[in-house]
Coordinates of C-alpha atoms in Angstrom, one line a residue:
Chain C
X38 CA -32.9 -20.7 83.7
X39 CA -33.5 -18.7 86.8
X40 CA -37.1 -20.0 87.3
X41 CA -37.2 -22.8 89.7
X42 CA -40.8 -24.2 89.7
X43 CA -41.7 -27.3 87.6
X44 CA -45.4 -28.2 87.5
X45 CA -46.7 -31.6 86.7
X46 CA -49.5 -33.8 88.1
X47 CA -50.1 -37.2 89.8
X48 CA -51.6 -38.4 86.5
X49 CA -48.3 -38.1 84.6
X50 CA -46.6 -41.3 83.7
X51 CA -44.3 -42.2 86.7
X52 CA -41.1 -42.3 84.6
X53 CA -41.8 -38.7 83.5
X54 CA -41.8 -37.8 87.2
X55 CA -38.6 -39.9 87.8
X56 CA -36.8 -38.0 85.1
X57 CA -37.7 -34.7 86.7
X58 CA -36.6 -36.0 90.1
X59 CA -33.3 -37.1 88.7
X60 CA -32.7 -33.8 87.0
X61 CA -33.6 -31.9 90.2
X62 CA -31.0 -33.9 92.1
X63 CA -28.3 -33.5 89.5
X64 CA -28.8 -29.7 89.5
X65 CA -28.3 -29.5 93.2
X66 CA -31.9 -29.7 94.5
X67 CA -32.7 -26.1 93.6
X68 CA -35.9 -26.8 91.9
X69 CA -39.4 -27.3 93.2
X70 CA -41.6 -30.0 91.6
X71 CA -45.3 -29.5 92.1
X72 CA -47.7 -32.3 91.5
X73 CA -51.3 -31.4 90.9
X74 CA -53.9 -33.9 92.1
X75 CA -57.3 -35.0 91.1
X76 CA -60.6 -33.1 91.3
X77 CA -62.6 -36.3 91.6
X78 CA -61.9 -40.0 92.2
X79 CA -58.6 -40.0 90.3
X80 CA -60.2 -39.5 86.9
X81 CA -59.9 -35.8 86.2
X82 CA -57.0 -33.5 87.1
X83 CA -57.8 -30.4 89.0
X84 CA -57.5 -27.7 86.3
X85 CA -58.2 -24.8 88.7
X86 CA -55.4 -26.0 91.0
X87 CA -53.1 -26.4 88.0
X88 CA -53.9 -22.8 86.8
X89 CA -53.3 -21.2 90.2
X90 CA -50.0 -23.1 90.7
X91 CA -48.6 -21.4 87.5
X92 CA -46.7 -18.3 88.8
X93 CA -43.9 -16.1 87.5
X94 CA -41.4 -18.5 88.9
X95 CA -42.6 -21.4 86.8
X96 CA -40.0 -22.7 84.4
X97 CA -41.9 -25.7 83.0
X98 CA -45.3 -27.2 82.9
X99 CA -45.1 -30.9 81.9
X100 CA -48.1 -33.2 81.5
X101 CA -49.3 -36.3 79.7
X102 CA -51.6 -35.2 76.9
X103 CA -53.8 -38.3 77.5
X104 CA -53.2 -39.6 81.0
X105 CA -52.3 -43.3 81.4
X106 CA -54.8 -44.5 84.0
X107 CA -58.1 -42.7 83.3
X108 CA -57.5 -41.7 79.7
X109 CA -58.4 -38.1 80.5
X110 CA -57.3 -35.8 77.7
X111 CA -55.9 -32.3 78.4
X112 CA -56.9 -29.3 76.3
X113 CA -53.5 -28.8 74.9
X114 CA -54.3 -25.4 73.4
X115 CA -55.7 -23.9 76.6
X116 CA -53.1 -25.2 79.0
X117 CA -50.3 -24.1 76.7
X118 CA -51.7 -20.6 76.5
X119 CA -52.1 -20.4 80.3
X120 CA -48.5 -21.5 80.8
X121 CA -47.2 -19.1 78.2
X122 CA -49.0 -16.2 79.9
X123 CA -46.8 -16.8 83.0
X124 CA -43.7 -17.1 80.9
X125 CA -43.4 -20.9 81.4
X126 CA -42.5 -23.5 78.8
X127 CA -44.7 -26.5 78.2
X128 CA -43.7 -30.1 77.5
X129 CA -46.4 -32.7 76.5
X130 CA -45.9 -36.5 76.7
X131 CA -47.9 -37.8 73.8
X132 CA -47.3 -41.5 74.5
X133 CA -51.0 -42.3 75.1
X134 CA -52.4 -40.0 72.4
X135 CA -50.2 -40.1 69.4
X136 CA -51.8 -42.2 66.7
X137 CA -55.2 -42.2 68.4
X138 CA -56.0 -38.5 68.9
X139 CA -55.3 -35.7 66.4
X140 CA -52.5 -33.4 67.7
X141 CA -51.5 -30.0 66.4
X142 CA -48.3 -29.1 68.2
X143 CA -47.5 -26.1 65.9
X144 CA -51.0 -24.7 66.0
X145 CA -51.1 -25.0 69.9
X146 CA -47.6 -23.3 69.9
X147 CA -46.4 -26.1 72.2
X148 CA -42.7 -25.9 73.2
X149 CA -41.8 -29.5 73.6
X150 CA -43.3 -32.9 73.1
X151 CA -42.0 -36.4 73.6
X152 CA -43.6 -39.8 73.1
X153 CA -43.2 -43.4 72.3
X154 CA -44.2 -45.3 69.2
X155 CA -44.9 -48.6 70.8
X156 CA -48.6 -48.1 71.6
X157 CA -50.9 -46.7 68.9
X158 CA -48.1 -46.4 66.4
X159 CA -47.5 -50.2 66.4
X160 CA -43.7 -50.0 67.0
X161 CA -43.6 -52.8 69.6
X162 CA -41.7 -52.9 72.9
X163 CA -38.7 -50.6 72.9
X164 CA -39.4 -49.0 69.5
X165 CA -37.8 -45.5 69.1
X166 CA -39.2 -42.6 71.0
X167 CA -39.5 -39.1 69.5
X168 CA -38.9 -35.5 70.5
X169 CA -40.6 -32.3 69.2
X170 CA -39.0 -28.9 69.9
X171 CA -40.7 -25.8 68.6
X172 CA -38.8 -24.2 65.8
X173 CA -38.8 -20.8 67.6
X174 CA -36.6 -22.1 70.4
X175 CA -34.6 -24.9 68.8
X176 CA -31.4 -22.9 68.5
X177 CA -31.7 -21.3 71.9
X178 CA -31.4 -24.7 73.6
X179 CA -29.0 -27.6 73.6
X180 CA -29.4 -31.2 74.7
X181 CA -28.1 -32.1 78.2
X182 CA -26.5 -35.2 76.5
X183 CA -24.0 -34.1 73.9
X184 CA -23.8 -36.9 71.4
X185 CA -22.0 -37.1 68.1
X186 CA -25.2 -37.1 66.0
X187 CA -26.1 -33.7 67.6
X188 CA -22.7 -32.3 66.6
X189 CA -22.6 -29.9 63.7
X190 CA -20.0 -31.9 61.7
X191 CA -20.1 -35.4 63.2
X192 CA -17.7 -36.9 60.6
X193 CA -15.0 -34.3 61.2
X194 CA -14.4 -36.0 64.6
X195 CA -13.4 -32.7 66.1
X196 CA -12.5 -32.8 69.8
X197 CA -14.9 -30.0 70.9
X198 CA -18.7 -30.2 70.7
X199 CA -20.5 -27.7 68.6
X200 CA -24.3 -28.2 68.3
X201 CA -25.9 -28.7 64.9
X202 CA -28.5 -26.2 63.7
X203 CA -32.1 -26.9 64.3
X204 CA -33.7 -30.1 65.6
X205 CA -30.7 -32.2 64.7
X206 CA -28.8 -30.9 67.7
X207 CA -31.0 -33.0 70.0
X208 CA -29.8 -36.3 68.4
X209 CA -27.4 -38.3 70.6
X210 CA -25.9 -41.6 69.3
X211 CA -26.2 -43.6 66.1
X212 CA -29.9 -44.3 65.4
X213 CA -31.2 -47.9 65.9
X214 CA -31.5 -48.7 62.2
X215 CA -33.4 -52.0 62.5
X216 CA -36.0 -50.5 64.8
X217 CA -36.4 -47.4 62.6
X218 CA -36.9 -49.5 59.5
X219 CA -39.6 -51.6 61.1
X220 CA -41.4 -48.3 62.0
X221 CA -42.1 -47.8 58.3
X222 CA -44.4 -50.7 58.4
X223 CA -45.8 -49.6 61.8
X224 CA -46.7 -46.1 60.6
X225 CA -48.1 -46.9 57.2
X226 CA -51.6 -48.0 58.3
X227 CA -52.0 -44.8 60.4
X228 CA -51.0 -42.7 57.4
X229 CA -53.4 -44.5 55.1
X230 CA -56.4 -44.3 57.5
X231 CA -55.8 -40.7 58.5
X232 CA -56.1 -39.3 62.0
X233 CA -59.7 -38.0 61.6
X234 CA -61.1 -41.4 60.7
X235 CA -59.1 -43.0 63.5
X236 CA -60.4 -40.6 66.1
X237 CA -64.0 -41.1 64.8
X238 CA -63.8 -44.8 65.2
X239 CA -62.0 -44.5 68.5
X240 CA -64.7 -42.4 70.0
X241 CA -67.4 -44.8 68.9
X242 CA -65.5 -47.7 70.4
X243 CA -64.8 -46.1 73.8
X244 CA -68.5 -44.9 73.9
X245 CA -69.5 -48.4 73.3
X246 CA -67.1 -49.6 76.1
X247 CA -68.6 -47.1 78.5
X248 CA -72.1 -48.3 77.6
X249 CA -71.1 -51.9 78.2
X250 CA -69.4 -51.0 81.5
X251 CA -72.6 -49.3 82.7
X252 CA -75.1 -51.8 81.4
X253 CA -73.3 -55.1 81.6
X254 CA -70.6 -54.8 84.2
X255 CA -72.0 -52.4 86.8
X256 CA -74.0 -55.0 88.5
X257 CA -70.8 -56.9 89.3
X258 CA -69.4 -53.9 91.2
X259 CA -67.5 -52.2 88.3
X260 CA -67.3 -48.4 88.0
X261 CA -65.9 -46.3 85.1
X262 CA -62.5 -44.9 85.9
X263 CA -62.6 -42.6 82.9
X264 CA -64.4 -39.4 81.8
X265 CA -67.9 -40.1 80.4
X266 CA -67.5 -37.2 77.9
X267 CA -65.7 -38.6 74.8
X268 CA -64.1 -35.2 74.1
X269 CA -62.2 -35.5 77.4
X270 CA -61.1 -39.0 76.7
X271 CA -58.3 -40.7 74.6
X272 CA -58.6 -44.2 73.1
X273 CA -58.5 -46.2 76.3
X274 CA -60.7 -46.5 79.4
X275 CA -60.2 -47.9 82.8
X276 CA -62.9 -50.0 84.6
X277 CA -62.4 -50.2 88.3
X278 CA -63.1 -53.0 90.7
X279 CA -61.8 -53.7 94.2
X280 CA -60.8 -57.2 92.9
X281 CA -59.3 -55.6 89.8
X282 CA -55.9 -57.2 90.1
X283 CA -57.3 -60.8 90.3
X284 CA -59.9 -60.2 87.6
X285 CA -57.1 -58.9 85.4
X286 CA -55.1 -62.1 86.0
X287 CA -58.1 -64.4 85.2
X288 CA -58.6 -62.5 81.9
X289 CA -55.0 -62.9 80.9
X290 CA -54.6 -66.5 82.0
X291 CA -57.9 -68.0 81.1
X292 CA -59.8 -65.7 78.7
X293 CA -57.1 -64.5 76.2
X294 CA -57.9 -60.9 77.0
X295 CA -54.8 -58.9 77.9
X296 CA -55.5 -55.6 79.7
X297 CA -53.1 -53.7 81.9
X298 CA -53.7 -53.5 85.6
X299 CA -52.8 -50.2 87.1
X300 CA -52.9 -49.8 90.9
X301 CA -55.0 -49.4 92.9
X302 CA -58.0 -50.8 91.1
X303 CA -57.8 -49.9 87.4
X304 CA -58.2 -52.5 84.6
X305 CA -57.0 -50.5 81.6
X306 CA -58.6 -51.4 78.2
X307 CA -57.0 -50.0 75.1
X308 CA -59.0 -49.6 71.8
X309 CA -56.7 -49.5 68.8
X310 CA -59.1 -48.3 66.1
X311 CA -56.9 -49.7 63.2
X312 CA -57.3 -53.3 64.1
X313 CA -59.9 -53.8 66.7
X314 CA -63.6 -54.4 65.7
X315 CA -66.8 -53.5 67.5
X316 CA -67.6 -57.2 67.7
X317 CA -64.3 -57.8 69.6
X318 CA -65.2 -55.0 72.0
X319 CA -68.4 -56.8 72.8
X320 CA -66.6 -60.2 73.0
X321 CA -64.0 -58.7 75.4
X322 CA -66.7 -57.3 77.8
X323 CA -68.6 -60.6 77.6
X324 CA -65.5 -62.5 78.8
X325 CA -65.1 -60.1 81.7
X326 CA -68.8 -60.8 82.5
X327 CA -68.0 -64.5 82.4
X328 CA -65.1 -64.1 84.8
X329 CA -67.4 -62.4 87.2
X330 CA -70.4 -64.7 86.7
X331 CA -68.3 -67.8 87.3
X332 CA -66.1 -66.1 89.9
X333 CA -63.0 -67.3 88.1
X334 CA -60.9 -64.6 89.7
X335 CA -61.3 -65.9 93.2
X336 CA -58.7 -68.6 92.8
X337 CA -55.8 -66.1 92.2
X338 CA -53.9 -64.7 95.2
X339 CA -54.2 -61.0 96.0
X340 CA -50.4 -60.9 96.0
X341 CA -49.1 -59.1 92.9
X342 CA -46.7 -60.5 90.3
X343 CA -43.7 -58.4 89.4
X344 CA -44.9 -57.5 85.9
X345 CA -48.5 -56.2 85.6
Chain O
X292 CA -18.1 -36.0 94.4
X293 CA -15.7 -33.2 95.6
X294 CA -13.0 -34.1 93.1
X295 CA -13.0 -31.9 90.1
X296 CA -10.5 -33.3 87.6
X297 CA -11.4 -35.5 84.7
X298 CA -8.6 -37.0 82.7
X299 CA -9.0 -38.3 79.1
X300 CA -6.9 -38.0 75.9
X301 CA -7.0 -36.7 72.4
X302 CA -7.3 -40.3 71.2
X303 CA -10.6 -40.9 72.8
X304 CA -13.6 -41.1 70.6
X305 CA -14.9 -37.5 70.1
X306 CA -18.4 -38.3 71.4
X307 CA -16.9 -39.5 74.7
X308 CA -15.4 -36.1 75.0
X309 CA -18.6 -34.4 74.0
X310 CA -20.5 -36.2 76.8
X311 CA -17.9 -35.0 79.3
X312 CA -18.2 -31.4 78.0
X313 CA -22.0 -31.6 78.3
X314 CA -21.9 -32.9 81.8
X315 CA -19.3 -30.3 82.8
X316 CA -21.6 -27.5 81.5
X317 CA -24.7 -29.0 83.2
X318 CA -22.9 -29.1 86.5
X319 CA -22.0 -25.5 86.3
X320 CA -18.5 -25.6 84.8
X321 CA -16.8 -26.6 88.0
X322 CA -14.9 -29.5 86.5
X323 CA -11.6 -29.5 84.7
X324 CA -11.2 -31.8 81.7
X325 CA -7.6 -32.7 80.8
X326 CA -6.8 -34.2 77.5
X327 CA -3.5 -36.1 77.3
X328 CA -1.8 -35.9 73.9
X329 CA 0.5 -38.1 71.8
X330 CA 4.1 -39.1 72.5
X331 CA 4.7 -39.5 68.8
X332 CA 3.0 -38.7 65.5
X333 CA -0.5 -39.4 66.9
X334 CA 0.0 -43.1 67.3
X335 CA 0.8 -43.6 71.0
X336 CA -0.6 -41.7 73.9
X337 CA 1.9 -40.2 76.3
X338 CA 1.7 -42.5 79.3
X339 CA 4.1 -40.5 81.4
X340 CA 2.0 -37.4 80.9
X341 CA -1.1 -39.4 81.7
X342 CA 0.5 -40.7 84.9
X343 CA 1.7 -37.3 86.1
X344 CA -1.7 -35.7 85.4
X345 CA -3.4 -38.1 87.9
X346 CA -3.5 -36.2 91.2
X347 CA -5.5 -36.4 94.4
X348 CA -8.1 -34.1 92.9
X349 CA -8.8 -36.6 90.1
X350 CA -12.4 -37.9 90.0
X351 CA -12.3 -39.9 86.8
X352 CA -9.9 -41.3 84.2
X353 CA -11.7 -42.2 81.0
X354 CA -10.1 -43.7 77.9
X355 CA -10.8 -45.8 74.9
X356 CA -9.3 -49.2 75.5
X357 CA -8.3 -49.5 71.9
X358 CA -8.2 -46.0 70.3
X359 CA -10.1 -45.3 67.2
X360 CA -7.5 -43.9 64.9
X361 CA -4.3 -45.7 65.5
X362 CA -5.6 -48.8 67.1
X363 CA -3.3 -48.4 70.1
X364 CA -4.4 -50.6 73.0
X365 CA -4.0 -49.4 76.6
X366 CA -2.7 -51.6 79.3
X367 CA -6.0 -51.7 81.2
X368 CA -4.6 -53.3 84.3
X369 CA -1.7 -50.9 84.7
X370 CA -3.7 -47.7 84.1
X371 CA -6.5 -48.8 86.4
X372 CA -4.0 -49.4 89.2
X373 CA -2.4 -46.1 88.7
X374 CA -5.7 -44.3 88.9
X375 CA -6.9 -46.2 91.9
X376 CA -3.7 -45.2 93.7
X377 CA -4.7 -41.6 93.4
X378 CA -8.3 -42.4 94.5
X379 CA -9.8 -41.9 91.0
X380 CA -12.4 -44.0 89.2
X381 CA -11.7 -45.4 85.8
X382 CA -14.1 -45.7 82.8
X383 CA -13.1 -47.7 79.7
X384 CA -14.7 -47.3 76.3
X385 CA -14.6 -50.8 74.8
X386 CA -16.2 -50.0 71.5
X387 CA -13.0 -50.8 69.4
X388 CA -11.9 -53.7 71.5
X389 CA -14.9 -55.8 72.6
X390 CA -15.1 -58.9 70.4
X391 CA -11.6 -58.5 69.1
X392 CA -9.4 -58.3 72.2
X393 CA -9.8 -60.4 75.4
X394 CA -10.9 -58.1 78.2
X395 CA -11.0 -58.9 81.9
X396 CA -12.8 -56.0 83.6
X397 CA -13.3 -57.9 87.0
X398 CA -9.7 -59.0 87.1
X399 CA -8.4 -55.5 86.3
X400 CA -10.8 -54.1 88.9
X401 CA -12.1 -51.6 86.4
X402 CA -14.9 -49.3 87.8
X403 CA -16.9 -48.7 84.6
X404 CA -16.9 -49.7 81.0
X405 CA -19.2 -48.8 78.1
X406 CA -19.2 -49.9 74.5
X407 CA -21.1 -50.5 71.4
X408 CA -22.0 -53.8 69.8
X409 CA -22.0 -52.6 66.2
X410 CA -18.4 -53.2 65.4
X411 CA -16.8 -56.6 66.2
X412 CA -20.0 -57.9 67.8
X413 CA -21.9 -57.7 64.5
X414 CA -24.8 -55.7 65.8
X415 CA -25.1 -53.3 62.9
X416 CA -25.7 -49.6 63.0
X417 CA -27.4 -48.4 66.1
X418 CA -27.3 -51.8 67.9
X419 CA -27.6 -51.6 71.7
X420 CA -24.7 -50.3 73.7
X421 CA -23.7 -51.7 77.0
X422 CA -22.6 -50.6 80.5
X423 CA -20.4 -52.3 83.1
X424 CA -20.3 -51.1 86.7
X425 CA -18.1 -52.9 89.2
X426 CA -20.2 -54.8 91.7
X427 CA -18.4 -53.1 94.6
X428 CA -19.7 -49.7 93.7
X429 CA -23.1 -50.4 92.0
X430 CA -25.2 -49.6 95.0
X431 CA -23.3 -46.4 95.9
X432 CA -24.2 -44.8 92.6
X433 CA -27.3 -43.9 90.7
X434 CA -27.8 -43.1 87.0
X435 CA -28.1 -39.4 86.1
X436 CA -31.2 -40.5 84.1
X437 CA -33.9 -41.9 86.3
X438 CA -35.9 -44.1 84.1
X439 CA -38.6 -46.6 85.0
X440 CA -36.6 -49.7 84.2
X441 CA -34.1 -48.6 86.8
X442 CA -36.8 -48.3 89.4
X443 CA -37.0 -50.9 92.2
X444 CA -40.6 -51.8 91.4
X445 CA -41.3 -50.5 87.9
X446 CA -44.8 -52.1 87.7
X447 CA -46.0 -50.5 90.9
X448 CA -46.0 -47.1 89.1
X449 CA -45.1 -45.3 92.3
X450 CA -44.8 -41.5 91.9
X451 CA -41.3 -41.3 93.6
X452 CA -38.1 -42.9 92.2
X453 CA -36.3 -45.5 94.2
X454 CA -33.3 -47.2 92.4
X455 CA -33.3 -50.9 92.0
X456 CA -30.5 -53.0 93.6
X457 CA -27.4 -53.8 91.6
X458 CA -26.8 -53.1 87.9
X459 CA -30.5 -52.9 87.1
X460 CA -30.6 -49.4 88.5
X461 CA -28.7 -48.1 85.5
X462 CA -31.4 -49.1 83.1
X463 CA -33.6 -46.3 81.7
X464 CA -36.5 -47.0 79.4
X465 CA -38.0 -50.1 77.8
X466 CA -35.3 -52.1 76.0
X467 CA -35.3 -52.2 72.2
X468 CA -36.6 -55.7 71.9
X469 CA -36.1 -56.2 68.1
X470 CA -32.5 -55.0 68.3
X471 CA -31.8 -57.2 71.4
X472 CA -33.1 -60.2 69.6
X473 CA -31.0 -59.7 66.5
X474 CA -27.9 -59.5 68.9
X475 CA -28.4 -63.2 69.7
X476 CA -27.4 -64.0 66.1
X477 CA -24.6 -61.3 66.2
X478 CA -23.0 -62.7 69.4
X479 CA -23.2 -66.4 68.6
X480 CA -20.2 -66.7 66.3
X481 CA -18.0 -64.9 68.8
X482 CA -19.0 -67.2 71.6
X483 CA -18.4 -70.3 69.4
X484 CA -15.0 -69.2 68.3
X485 CA -13.8 -67.9 71.7
X486 CA -11.8 -64.8 72.4
X487 CA -8.4 -66.4 72.4
X488 CA -8.8 -67.9 68.9
X489 CA -10.2 -64.5 67.7
X490 CA -7.2 -62.6 69.1
X491 CA -4.7 -65.0 67.7
X492 CA -6.1 -64.7 64.2
X493 CA -6.5 -60.9 64.6
X494 CA -2.8 -60.5 65.5
X495 CA -1.8 -62.6 62.5
X496 CA -4.0 -60.4 60.2
X497 CA -2.8 -57.1 61.5
X498 CA 0.8 -58.3 61.4
X499 CA 0.3 -59.3 57.8
X500 CA -1.3 -55.9 57.1
X501 CA 1.7 -54.1 58.6
X502 CA 4.0 -56.2 56.5
X503 CA 2.0 -55.3 53.3
X504 CA 2.0 -51.6 54.3
X505 CA 5.8 -51.6 54.6
X506 CA 6.6 -53.8 51.7
X507 CA 3.9 -53.0 49.1
X508 CA 2.5 -49.6 49.9
X509 CA 5.5 -47.7 51.4
X510 CA 6.9 -46.8 48.0
X511 CA 3.7 -44.9 47.2
X512 CA 4.1 -42.7 50.2
X513 CA 2.2 -44.6 52.8
X514 CA 3.3 -44.8 56.4
X515 CA 1.9 -46.9 59.2
X516 CA -0.4 -45.0 61.6
X517 CA -0.5 -47.8 64.2
X518 CA 1.9 -49.4 66.7
X519 CA 4.2 -52.0 65.1
X520 CA 4.1 -54.2 68.2
X521 CA 1.0 -56.3 68.0
X522 CA 0.6 -56.4 71.8
X523 CA 0.0 -52.6 71.7
X524 CA -2.6 -52.9 68.9
X525 CA -6.2 -53.9 68.5
X526 CA -7.8 -55.4 65.4
X527 CA -7.5 -52.4 63.1
X528 CA -4.6 -50.4 61.7
X529 CA -4.4 -47.0 60.0
X530 CA -2.3 -46.4 57.0
X531 CA -1.5 -42.7 56.4
X532 CA -1.1 -40.8 53.2
X533 CA -1.3 -37.0 52.5
X534 CA -3.9 -37.9 49.7
X535 CA -5.6 -40.3 52.2
X536 CA -9.1 -38.8 51.7
X537 CA -9.1 -39.1 47.9
X538 CA -7.5 -42.5 48.0
X539 CA -10.3 -43.6 50.4
X540 CA -12.9 -42.3 48.0
X541 CA -11.4 -44.2 45.1
X542 CA -11.4 -47.4 47.1
X543 CA -15.0 -47.1 48.0
X544 CA -16.3 -45.9 44.7
X545 CA -14.2 -48.0 42.3
X546 CA -12.7 -50.9 44.1
X547 CA -15.3 -52.3 46.5
X548 CA -13.1 -51.7 49.5
X549 CA -14.8 -49.7 52.3
X550 CA -12.4 -48.3 54.8
X551 CA -13.1 -45.3 57.1
X552 CA -11.2 -42.1 56.5
X553 CA -10.3 -40.3 59.8
X554 CA -8.7 -36.9 59.5
X555 CA -6.1 -35.7 58.9
X556 CA -4.6 -38.6 56.9
X557 CA -5.7 -41.9 58.3
X558 CA -7.3 -44.7 56.2
X559 CA -8.6 -47.1 58.8
X560 CA -8.7 -50.7 57.9
X561 CA -10.5 -53.1 60.2
X562 CA -9.9 -56.8 60.4
X563 CA -12.8 -58.8 61.7
X564 CA -11.2 -62.2 62.4
X565 CA -14.5 -64.1 62.3
X566 CA -15.2 -63.5 58.6
X567 CA -12.2 -62.0 56.9
X568 CA -9.6 -64.3 55.3
X569 CA -5.9 -63.7 54.8
X570 CA -6.5 -63.9 51.0
X571 CA -8.9 -61.0 51.4
X572 CA -6.3 -58.9 53.3
X573 CA -3.9 -59.4 50.4
X574 CA -6.6 -58.6 47.9
X575 CA -7.5 -55.4 49.7
X576 CA -3.9 -54.2 49.8
X577 CA -3.5 -55.1 46.1
X578 CA -6.5 -52.9 45.3
X579 CA -4.9 -50.0 47.2
X580 CA -1.7 -50.6 45.2
X581 CA -3.8 -50.5 42.0
X582 CA -5.4 -47.1 43.0
X583 CA -1.9 -45.7 43.5
X584 CA -0.3 -47.3 40.4
X585 CA -3.1 -46.0 38.2
X586 CA -3.5 -42.7 40.1
X587 CA -7.2 -43.3 40.3
X588 CA -7.5 -41.0 43.3
X589 CA -6.5 -37.9 41.4
X590 CA -9.9 -37.4 39.8
X591 CA -11.6 -36.9 43.2
X592 CA -11.8 -33.4 44.7
X593 CA -10.0 -32.7 48.0
X594 CA -13.2 -31.2 49.3
X595 CA -14.7 -33.7 51.8
X596 CA -18.2 -35.3 51.6
X597 CA -20.4 -35.0 54.7
X598 CA -20.1 -38.7 55.7
X599 CA -16.7 -40.2 55.8

C-alpha cells in the first residue's frame, strides 16, 4: 500500500492503461505509472528495461500475457519471479492468450489475472470477463467495488458490508445469467480438444502464416510484425504495410476476410485452432495477394472509419 | 469535491450502501455517510430528518425511488429540490420503480439515476443495468472506471485516456450483446402498454392486495408493511408476520407462490401489471390463507436458508 510505482508497457491493451490512469487519479495522483517500450520495431518488449525498472518501490507489474498487436508472449514464470524478488505483485491480462496458449497461473505463482472470454473462448462480444486471485492473498484484499455478491451473507441484506471469504468477495452484482449459460457451449470445444492439442495446431498455423508472409506477401511490401520464433508468439500475427488500413478495408468489403487493423500499420490475423483449417489460412493469404495484385485497396480513402 | 457528507437511508438497497462504504474507504475515509431511519415501523422514511440532515457540506443525497422492503415511493421532485437548495447532487436508484411507476428525471432535474432491468422491465437475472446523468453535468464529470468504451476514440487505441463527450464517457467495457438483444423483447410490452396504463393497473392491484391483507389475512396475525396511500407506494407491498420466514417457505415449496422474504418479518409481494391478473392476486392471497388455516408453515425450521 505504501509502494507507489506501477510498471506496465506500451504493448498492453490501452484499456488496461486507462484503468490504471483512472485509479491513479482517484487516489490523488500519488502513483507513478511506468510504460516500458519496445526493443525493436514494436514487436518485442524491452525485457532488460522492464527488469531494471522494477525497484523496491514497485507495487504492481501488469502486462498482457500475449500482446495485442504483435502477438509477443511474455515468459510468465520468469517475469513473475523477477517482480516477486522486488516485493511487487503481478497482474496478467490473459485476453489474447486464454484458450490458445497453455497457462499455469498457480505454478507460476501469479498474483492476479484477468481476461475476456470473447476471443479464443468463443463467448462473443461482451461475454463475461474473469478474474484470478492467488489463494494466498485472497483474504488480505478486498475489491474496490463493494457489491452485494461479494458480501458474506448477501441474502441477509445487512446494512454494512462484510466481505465473503475467498474469491467470492471479488464478485459485484448479480451475474449475467444468459451470457453465463451461453458460455457453456463456448467453452465445451476447448475442453474437449485440450490445451496441448490447441497449442500444437496454433503453432503450425502461425508458422505457416509467417511462411506465407515471407514467401507470398513480402514482394508487395509486407513485413512481419510478430516474433519469428513460435515460442515467443501467441495465436495471432500482424503483417505490416504502409497501406495497411486501406488493404484491411478492401479485405473486409470485397474479399470476405475480416482482420483487425491496429495503428499504425498492423493488419492483425487471428488463428483460432478449433475451427480454422490450414486450407483457409492459404485461402486468406491468397486473397490478400489478390488485393495487392489488383490494387483493390487504392480506391479506399486513407481517412479512417470510426470502428476498425 | 470538497463536500464530505453523503446522505442516504436505512431503506436503501444494501448494495447501494456497500458501494458508498467501499468508495469512502478507497478515498481515505474522509467522507461521512448518514443513514436516515424510519418515522414509523420501518414503512416510511423520516422526511423531516432527511431534510434537516442536508447541510452546506452535503455532496450527495442518494435514495431508492421506491424502497425495496415497504414499497414506499419518494417524492422525487421535492427531495431533489431540497437537495439542490443546499448545493448537493442527487442520485436515484430506480430498480424498484422503473417500468411500474412513471418517472420524469429531466423534469425533476435529477442529477443521476441508476437501476436494473431485471424486475419490472423483464430482463431476467443479471440483465444490463442503466445509468442516467443529467445533460448539464455530463461533461463536468468522468467515470471512476476508465474503460475503452468511454474513450473518445476507442478504435485509435491511444495509450492515454481521453473521455468521450456526453453520456458515452460513462461506458466501460464492451457491452454484453446477447443480454442487450434480449432486452428488446423485454422492453417491448412496456412500450406498447405505456406507463400511465401500467401505473393505473398497478395501483388497482396493490389497493386490492391491501384490502385482502386487511380483510382476509389480518385475523392470522398479518399486518401491512407498506403505506396505505397508493400515491406513496410502488408496485409491491410487504405483508408482515412474526412467522414470515416459515410462511414464505411454505408458499414457495407447497403452494407455487414465490414471494421474497426480507428480514425481519416482510413477505414481499410484487405485482407486475403487464402479466398478472386480478384473479391471480385473489388466488395468491387465498393460498396464503390456506397456509395459515392449515398451519403448513409450522413444519419448517426457523433457521434460514442461504438464498431468500
